[in-house]
Amino acid sequence: MAIQRHKGLVDDVYGAIFNKLMALDIAPGARITVDGLVRELEVSHTPIREALGRLEGEGLVVKTHLVGYSAAPQITRRRFEELYELRLLLEPDAARRAARRVNEDRMRKLTDTAEQMRSLDSTRERLGYSRFARLDAELHDQIMEIAGNELIRDTLEHLHTHFHIFRLMFQARVTEEALTEHESLLVALSSGDEDGAERAMRDHIERSRNRLLEAFA
């Protein structure tokens, strides 16, 4: 689908390629040709290369000298387990602190993100799935921001965990069950229930891990 030229062209090109990567329209490890994207999106080489550079920074694209770009390979079982081990160490405690620090404005922002996720009724469609992945990352990052430890927040953001996890499996169950788990988490946060928020975050991460282990079967 051609992209119209305007001020946010690079953002649009980035979004188009990101959607393809998340929906597995560009398979893990597959070559990405700049000329092919130029023809498909009907834009010049410059925004394509800028967008690919951003995706390389997120670990979704790999650039190899004298070869060019390719989609990052799928994460390994070991890397998957390490990511979840790290999340379980950091995110439940951050949820506890967020429950202590959350205010009305921050809660409203969290609720708005969660409602956007719920509004994506067609999660079985690949574009909806891609959008869900980005909103999921935003929701968790907002909680990290409320918790107030910027080093932990930056560490998790730099790993782009959610993008790599969502590439593992295109399945409606992944999103449907996550919605229910997010709802329990937000209830605990809104009531200032520190124990409940920690427990809900731990439960959500453990359930997410168990759902996606199927990808390695």
PDB file of N, CA, C and O in Angstrom, residues 1-51:
ATOM      1  N   MET A   1       0.845  -1.190   0.000  1.00  0.00           N
ATOM      2  CA  MET A   1       0.000   0.000   0.000  1.00  0.00           C
ATOM      3  C   MET A   1       0.881   1.241   0.000  1.00  0.00           C
ATOM      4  O   MET A   1       1.773   1.364   0.841  1.00  0.00           O
ATOM      5  N   ALA A   2       0.659   2.140  -0.913  1.00  0.00           N
ATOM      6  CA  ALA A   2       1.473   3.338  -1.027  1.00  0.00           C
ATOM      7  C   ALA A   2       1.243   4.257   0.161  1.00  0.00           C
ATOM      8  O   ALA A   2       0.150   4.354   0.712  1.00  0.00           O
ATOM      9  N   ILE A   3       2.301   4.954   0.573  1.00  0.00           N
ATOM     10  CA  ILE A   3       2.220   5.917   1.663  1.00  0.00           C
ATOM     11  C   ILE A   3       2.294   7.308   1.075  1.00  0.00           C
ATOM     12  O   ILE A   3       3.163   7.614   0.257  1.00  0.00           O
ATOM     13  N   GLN A   4       1.370   8.184   1.498  1.00  0.00           N
ATOM     14  CA  GLN A   4       1.351   9.549   1.006  1.00  0.00           C
ATOM     15  C   GLN A   4       2.498  10.346   1.618  1.00  0.00           C
ATOM     16  O   GLN A   4       2.849  10.183   2.784  1.00  0.00           O
ATOM     17  N   ARG A   5       3.077  11.241   0.795  1.00  0.00           N
ATOM     18  CA  ARG A   5       4.198  12.045   1.262  1.00  0.00           C
ATOM     19  C   ARG A   5       3.692  13.206   2.115  1.00  0.00           C
ATOM     20  O   ARG A   5       2.854  13.973   1.707  1.00  0.00           O
ATOM     21  N   HIS A   6       4.239  13.323   3.328  1.00  0.00           N
ATOM     22  CA  HIS A   6       3.920  14.452   4.197  1.00  0.00           C
ATOM     23  C   HIS A   6       4.983  14.542   5.272  1.00  0.00           C
ATOM     24  O   HIS A   6       5.959  13.778   5.277  1.00  0.00           O
ATOM     25  N   LYS A   7       4.798  15.445   6.213  1.00  0.00           N
ATOM     26  CA  LYS A   7       5.832  15.739   7.206  1.00  0.00           C
ATOM     27  C   LYS A   7       6.242  14.511   8.012  1.00  0.00           C
ATOM     28  O   LYS A   7       7.404  14.322   8.340  1.00  0.00           O
ATOM     29  N   GLY A   8       5.280  13.667   8.353  1.00  0.00           N
ATOM     30  CA  GLY A   8       5.575  12.501   9.174  1.00  0.00           C
ATOM     31  C   GLY A   8       5.890  11.270   8.358  1.00  0.00           C
ATOM     32  O   GLY A   8       5.611  10.154   8.800  1.00  0.00           O
ATOM     33  N   LEU A   9       6.488  11.443   7.196  1.00  0.00           N
ATOM     34  CA  LEU A   9       6.705  10.332   6.271  1.00  0.00           C
ATOM     35  C   LEU A   9       7.544   9.222   6.896  1.00  0.00           C
ATOM     36  O   LEU A   9       7.206   8.047   6.786  1.00  0.00           O
ATOM     37  N   VAL A  10       8.641   9.581   7.559  1.00  0.00           N
ATOM     38  CA  VAL A  10       9.506   8.560   8.148  1.00  0.00           C
ATOM     39  C   VAL A  10       8.744   7.757   9.200  1.00  0.00           C
ATOM     40  O   VAL A  10       8.869   6.532   9.267  1.00  0.00           O
ATOM     41  N   ASP A  11       7.923   8.440  10.002  1.00  0.00           N
ATOM     42  CA  ASP A  11       7.125   7.743  11.010  1.00  0.00           C
ATOM     43  C   ASP A  11       6.164   6.761  10.354  1.00  0.00           C
ATOM     44  O   ASP A  11       5.962   5.645  10.850  1.00  0.00           O
ATOM     45  N   ASP A  12       5.562   7.172   9.244  1.00  0.00           N
ATOM     46  CA  ASP A  12       4.622   6.291   8.546  1.00  0.00           C
ATOM     47  C   ASP A  12       5.330   5.083   7.930  1.00  0.00           C
ATOM     48  O   ASP A  12       4.805   3.962   7.965  1.00  0.00           O
ATOM     49  N   VAL A  13       6.500   5.330   7.358  1.00  0.00           N
ATOM     50  CA  VAL A  13       7.272   4.230   6.771  1.00  0.00           C
ATOM     51  C   VAL A  13       7.707   3.272   7.875  1.00  0.00           C
ATOM     52  O   VAL A  13       7.597   2.041   7.735  1.00  0.00           O
ATOM     53  N   TYR A  14       8.182   3.836   8.976  1.00  0.00           N
ATOM     54  CA  TYR A  14       8.553   3.010  10.128  1.00  0.00           C
ATOM     55  C   TYR A  14       7.365   2.156  10.574  1.00  0.00           C
ATOM     56  O   TYR A  14       7.501   0.945  10.791  1.00  0.00           O
ATOM     57  N   GLY A  15       6.188   2.783  10.694  1.00  0.00           N
ATOM     58  CA  GLY A  15       5.002   2.066  11.136  1.00  0.00           C
ATOM     59  C   GLY A  15       4.614   0.942  10.184  1.00  0.00           C
ATOM     60  O   GLY A  15       4.234  -0.148  10.611  1.00  0.00           O
ATOM     61  N   ALA A  16       4.744   1.204   8.897  1.00  0.00           N
ATOM     62  CA  ALA A  16       4.381   0.190   7.900  1.00  0.00           C
ATOM     63  C   ALA A  16       5.306  -1.027   7.986  1.00  0.00           C
ATOM     64  O   ALA A  16       4.854  -2.173   7.943  1.00  0.00           O
ATOM     65  N   ILE A  17       6.605  -0.767   8.124  1.00  0.00           N
ATOM     66  CA  ILE A  17       7.563  -1.886   8.212  1.00  0.00           C
ATOM     67  C   ILE A  17       7.416  -2.600   9.555  1.00  0.00           C
ATOM     68  O   ILE A  17       7.471  -3.831   9.632  1.00  0.00           O
ATOM     69  N   PHE A  18       7.218  -1.829  10.617  1.00  0.00           N
ATOM     70  CA  PHE A  18       7.012  -2.410  11.946  1.00  0.00           C
ATOM     71  C   PHE A  18       5.825  -3.375  11.930  1.00  0.00           C
ATOM     72  O   PHE A  18       5.897  -4.494  12.458  1.00  0.00           O
ATOM     73  N   ASN A  19       4.722  -2.941  11.318  1.00  0.00           N
ATOM     74  CA  ASN A  19       3.535  -3.796  11.245  1.00  0.00           C
ATOM     75  C   ASN A  19       3.840  -5.107  10.520  1.00  0.00           C
ATOM     76  O   ASN A  19       3.379  -6.181  10.919  1.00  0.00           O
ATOM     77  N   LYS A  20       4.613  -5.012   9.446  1.00  0.00           N
ATOM     78  CA  LYS A  20       4.964  -6.215   8.694  1.00  0.00           C
ATOM     79  C   LYS A  20       5.808  -7.178   9.536  1.00  0.00           C
ATOM     80  O   LYS A  20       5.637  -8.396   9.482  1.00  0.00           O
ATOM     81  N   LEU A  21       6.720  -6.619  10.319  1.00  0.00           N
ATOM     82  CA  LEU A  21       7.579  -7.440  11.155  1.00  0.00           C
ATOM     83  C   LEU A  21       6.785  -8.101  12.281  1.00  0.00           C
ATOM     84  O   LEU A  21       6.945  -9.292  12.556  1.00  0.00           O
ATOM     85  N   MET A  22       5.909  -7.333  12.925  1.00  0.00           N
ATOM     86  CA  MET A  22       5.152  -7.860  14.050  1.00  0.00           C
ATOM     87  C   MET A  22       4.136  -8.906  13.602  1.00  0.00           C
ATOM     88  O   MET A  22       3.871  -9.877  14.310  1.00  0.00           O
ATOM     89  N   ALA A  23       3.549  -8.702  12.430  1.00  0.00           N
ATOM     90  CA  ALA A  23       2.542  -9.631  11.917  1.00  0.00           C
ATOM     91  C   ALA A  23       3.170 -10.810  11.174  1.00  0.00           C
ATOM     92  O   ALA A  23       2.462 -11.667  10.647  1.00  0.00           O
ATOM     93  N   LEU A  24       4.506 -10.835  11.124  1.00  0.00           N
ATOM     94  CA  LEU A  24       5.252 -11.902  10.454  1.00  0.00           C
ATOM     95  C   LEU A  24       5.020 -11.921   8.947  1.00  0.00           C
ATOM     96  O   LEU A  24       5.256 -12.937   8.291  1.00  0.00           O
ATOM     97  N   ASP A  25       4.572 -10.791   8.386  1.00  0.00           N
ATOM     98  CA  ASP A  25       4.545 -10.669   6.931  1.00  0.00           C
ATOM     99  C   ASP A  25       5.974 -10.633   6.399  1.00  0.00           C
ATOM    100  O   ASP A  25       6.236 -11.020   5.264  1.00  0.00           O
ATOM    101  N   ILE A  26       6.883 -10.119   7.225  1.00  0.00           N
ATOM    102  CA  ILE A  26       8.322 -10.283   6.980  1.00  0.00           C
ATOM    103  C   ILE A  26       8.793 -11.261   8.035  1.00  0.00           C
ATOM    104  O   ILE A  26       8.811 -10.964   9.227  1.00  0.00           O
ATOM    105  N   ALA A  27       9.127 -12.460   7.627  1.00  0.00           N
ATOM    106  CA  ALA A  27       9.451 -13.530   8.563  1.00  0.00           C
ATOM    107  C   ALA A  27      10.784 -13.267   9.258  1.00  0.00           C
ATOM    108  O   ALA A  27      11.674 -12.616   8.697  1.00  0.00           O
ATOM    109  N   PRO A  28      10.944 -13.754  10.486  1.00  0.00           N
ATOM    110  CA  PRO A  28      12.234 -13.631  11.170  1.00  0.00           C
ATOM    111  C   PRO A  28      13.362 -14.192  10.317  1.00  0.00           C
ATOM    112  O   PRO A  28      13.257 -15.284   9.754  1.00  0.00           O
ATOM    113  N   GLY A  29      14.420 -13.407  10.181  1.00  0.00           N
ATOM    114  CA  GLY A  29      15.576 -13.830   9.398  1.00  0.00           C
ATOM    115  C   GLY A  29      15.487 -13.531   7.913  1.00  0.00           C
ATOM    116  O   GLY A  29      16.470 -13.680   7.185  1.00  0.00           O
ATOM    117  N   ALA A  30      14.312 -13.086   7.432  1.00  0.00           N
ATOM    118  CA  ALA A  30      14.135 -12.843   5.995  1.00  0.00           C
ATOM    119  C   ALA A  30      14.872 -11.575   5.564  1.00  0.00           C
ATOM    120  O   ALA A  30      14.970 -10.607   6.316  1.00  0.00           O
ATOM    121  N   ARG A  31      15.361 -11.592   4.323  1.00  0.00           N
ATOM    122  CA  ARG A  31      16.000 -10.407   3.749  1.00  0.00           C
ATOM    123  C   ARG A  31      14.982  -9.300   3.564  1.00  0.00           C
ATOM    124  O   ARG A  31      13.825  -9.536   3.232  1.00  0.00           O
ATOM    125  N   ILE A  32      15.421  -8.067   3.790  1.00  0.00           N
ATOM    126  CA  ILE A  32      14.593  -6.887   3.562  1.00  0.00           C
ATOM    127  C   ILE A  32      15.306  -6.038   2.529  1.00  0.00           C
ATOM    128  O   ILE A  32      16.388  -5.505   2.799  1.00  0.00           O
ATOM    129  N   THR A  33      14.745  -5.915   1.356  1.00  0.00           N
ATOM    130  CA  THR A  33      15.395  -5.130   0.306  1.00  0.00           C
ATOM    131  C   THR A  33      14.831  -3.719   0.290  1.00  0.00           C
ATOM    132  O   THR A  33      13.612  -3.524   0.265  1.00  0.00           O
ATOM    133  N   VAL A  34      15.726  -2.758   0.328  1.00  0.00           N
ATOM    134  CA  VAL A  34      15.315  -1.354   0.306  1.00  0.00           C
ATOM    135  C   VAL A  34      14.555  -1.050  -0.978  1.00  0.00           C
ATOM    136  O   VAL A  34      13.512  -0.393  -0.958  1.00  0.00           O
ATOM    137  N   ASP A  35      15.054  -1.532  -2.113  1.00  0.00           N
ATOM    138  CA  ASP A  35      14.392  -1.275  -3.395  1.00  0.00           C
ATOM    139  C   ASP A  35      12.981  -1.856  -3.412  1.00  0.00           C
ATOM    140  O   ASP A  35      12.053  -1.256  -3.964  1.00  0.00           O
ATOM    141  N   GLY A  36      12.813  -3.013  -2.805  1.00  0.00           N
ATOM    142  CA  GLY A  36      11.483  -3.619  -2.749  1.00  0.00           C
ATOM    143  C   GLY A  36      10.513  -2.778  -1.942  1.00  0.00           C
ATOM    144  O   GLY A  36       9.350  -2.594  -2.335  1.00  0.00           O
ATOM    145  N   LEU A  37      10.979  -2.221  -0.832  1.00  0.00           N
ATOM    146  CA  LEU A  37      10.129  -1.354  -0.017  1.00  0.00           C
ATOM    147  C   LEU A  37       9.848  -0.028  -0.722  1.00  0.00           C
ATOM    148  O   LEU A  37       8.761   0.532  -0.597  1.00  0.00           O
ATOM    149  N   VAL A  38      10.830   0.463  -1.468  1.00  0.00           N
ATOM    150  CA  VAL A  38      10.627   1.691  -2.244  1.00  0.00           C
ATOM    151  C   VAL A  38       9.479   1.492  -3.227  1.00  0.00           C
ATOM    152  O   VAL A  38       8.595   2.347  -3.358  1.00  0.00           O
ATOM    153  N   ARG A  39       9.457   0.362  -3.899  1.00  0.00           N
ATOM    154  CA  ARG A  39       8.393   0.089  -4.868  1.00  0.00           C
ATOM    155  C   ARG A  39       7.053  -0.130  -4.178  1.00  0.00           C
ATOM    156  O   ARG A  39       6.022   0.379  -4.619  1.00  0.00           O
ATOM    157  N   GLU A  40       7.070  -0.870  -3.092  1.00  0.00           N
ATOM    158  CA  GLU A  40       5.816  -1.202  -2.418  1.00  0.00           C
ATOM    159  C   GLU A  40       5.172   0.006  -1.754  1.00  0.00           C
ATOM    160  O   GLU A  40       3.963   0.221  -1.855  1.00  0.00           O
ATOM    161  N   LEU A  41       5.980   0.819  -1.073  1.00  0.00           N
ATOM    162  CA  LEU A  41       5.442   1.962  -0.333  1.00  0.00           C
ATOM    163  C   LEU A  41       5.428   3.248  -1.156  1.00  0.00           C
ATOM    164  O   LEU A  41       4.858   4.249  -0.737  1.00  0.00           O
ATOM    165  N   GLU A  42       6.088   3.196  -2.314  1.00  0.00           N
ATOM    166  CA  GLU A  42       6.130   4.338  -3.236  1.00  0.00           C
ATOM    167  C   GLU A  42       6.704   5.591  -2.575  1.00  0.00           C
ATOM    168  O   GLU A  42       6.129   6.678  -2.621  1.00  0.00           O
ATOM    169  N   VAL A  43       7.852   5.399  -1.927  1.00  0.00           N
ATOM    170  CA  VAL A  43       8.600   6.514  -1.337  1.00  0.00           C
ATOM    171  C   VAL A  43      10.058   6.367  -1.757  1.00  0.00           C
ATOM    172  O   VAL A  43      10.456   5.348  -2.331  1.00  0.00           O
ATOM    173  N   SER A  44      10.857   7.375  -1.439  1.00  0.00           N
ATOM    174  CA  SER A  44      12.260   7.336  -1.828  1.00  0.00           C
ATOM    175  C   SER A  44      13.070   6.465  -0.867  1.00  0.00           C
ATOM    176  O   SER A  44      12.573   5.992   0.163  1.00  0.00           O
ATOM    177  N   HIS A  45      14.343   6.270  -1.207  1.00  0.00           N
ATOM    178  CA  HIS A  45      15.221   5.451  -0.385  1.00  0.00           C
ATOM    179  C   HIS A  45      15.452   6.048   1.007  1.00  0.00           C
ATOM    180  O   HIS A  45      15.595   5.307   1.988  1.00  0.00           O
ATOM    181  N   THR A  46      15.492   7.380   1.094  1.00  0.00           N
ATOM    182  CA  THR A  46      15.887   8.034   2.352  1.00  0.00           C
ATOM    183  C   THR A  46      14.975   7.686   3.525  1.00  0.00           C
ATOM    184  O   THR A  46      15.473   7.245   4.576  1.00  0.00           O
ATOM    185  N   PRO A  47      13.652   7.868   3.427  1.00  0.00           N
ATOM    186  CA  PRO A  47      12.812   7.504   4.576  1.00  0.00           C
ATOM    187  C   PRO A  47      12.835   6.008   4.886  1.00  0.00           C
ATOM    188  O   PRO A  47      12.701   5.607   6.046  1.00  0.00           O
ATOM    189  N   ILE A  48      13.033   5.187   3.855  1.00  0.00           N
ATOM    190  CA  ILE A  48      13.132   3.747   4.080  1.00  0.00           C
ATOM    191  C   ILE A  48      14.356   3.444   4.954  1.00  0.00           C
ATOM    192  O   ILE A  48      14.270   2.703   5.949  1.00  0.00           O
ATOM    193  N   ARG A  49      15.482   4.026   4.596  1.00  0.00           N
ATOM    194  CA  ARG A  49      16.710   3.762   5.344  1.00  0.00           C
ATOM    195  C   ARG A  49      16.626   4.322   6.760  1.00  0.00           C
ATOM    196  O   ARG A  49      17.123   3.714   7.717  1.00  0.00           O
ATOM    197  N   GLU A  50      16.001   5.490   6.916  1.00  0.00           N
ATOM    198  CA  GLU A  50      15.835   6.058   8.255  1.00  0.00           C
ATOM    199  C   GLU A  50      14.953   5.166   9.115  1.00  0.00           C
ATOM    200  O   GLU A  50      15.244   4.932  10.297  1.00  0.00           O
ATOM    201  N   ALA A  51      13.877   4.683   8.534  1.00  0.00           N
ATOM    202  CA  ALA A  51      12.972   3.795   9.275  1.00  0.00           C
ATOM    203  C   ALA A  51      13.673   2.493   9.653  1.00  0.00           C
ATOM    204  O   ALA A  51      13.537   2.003  10.781  1.00  0.00           O
TER     205      ALA A  51
END
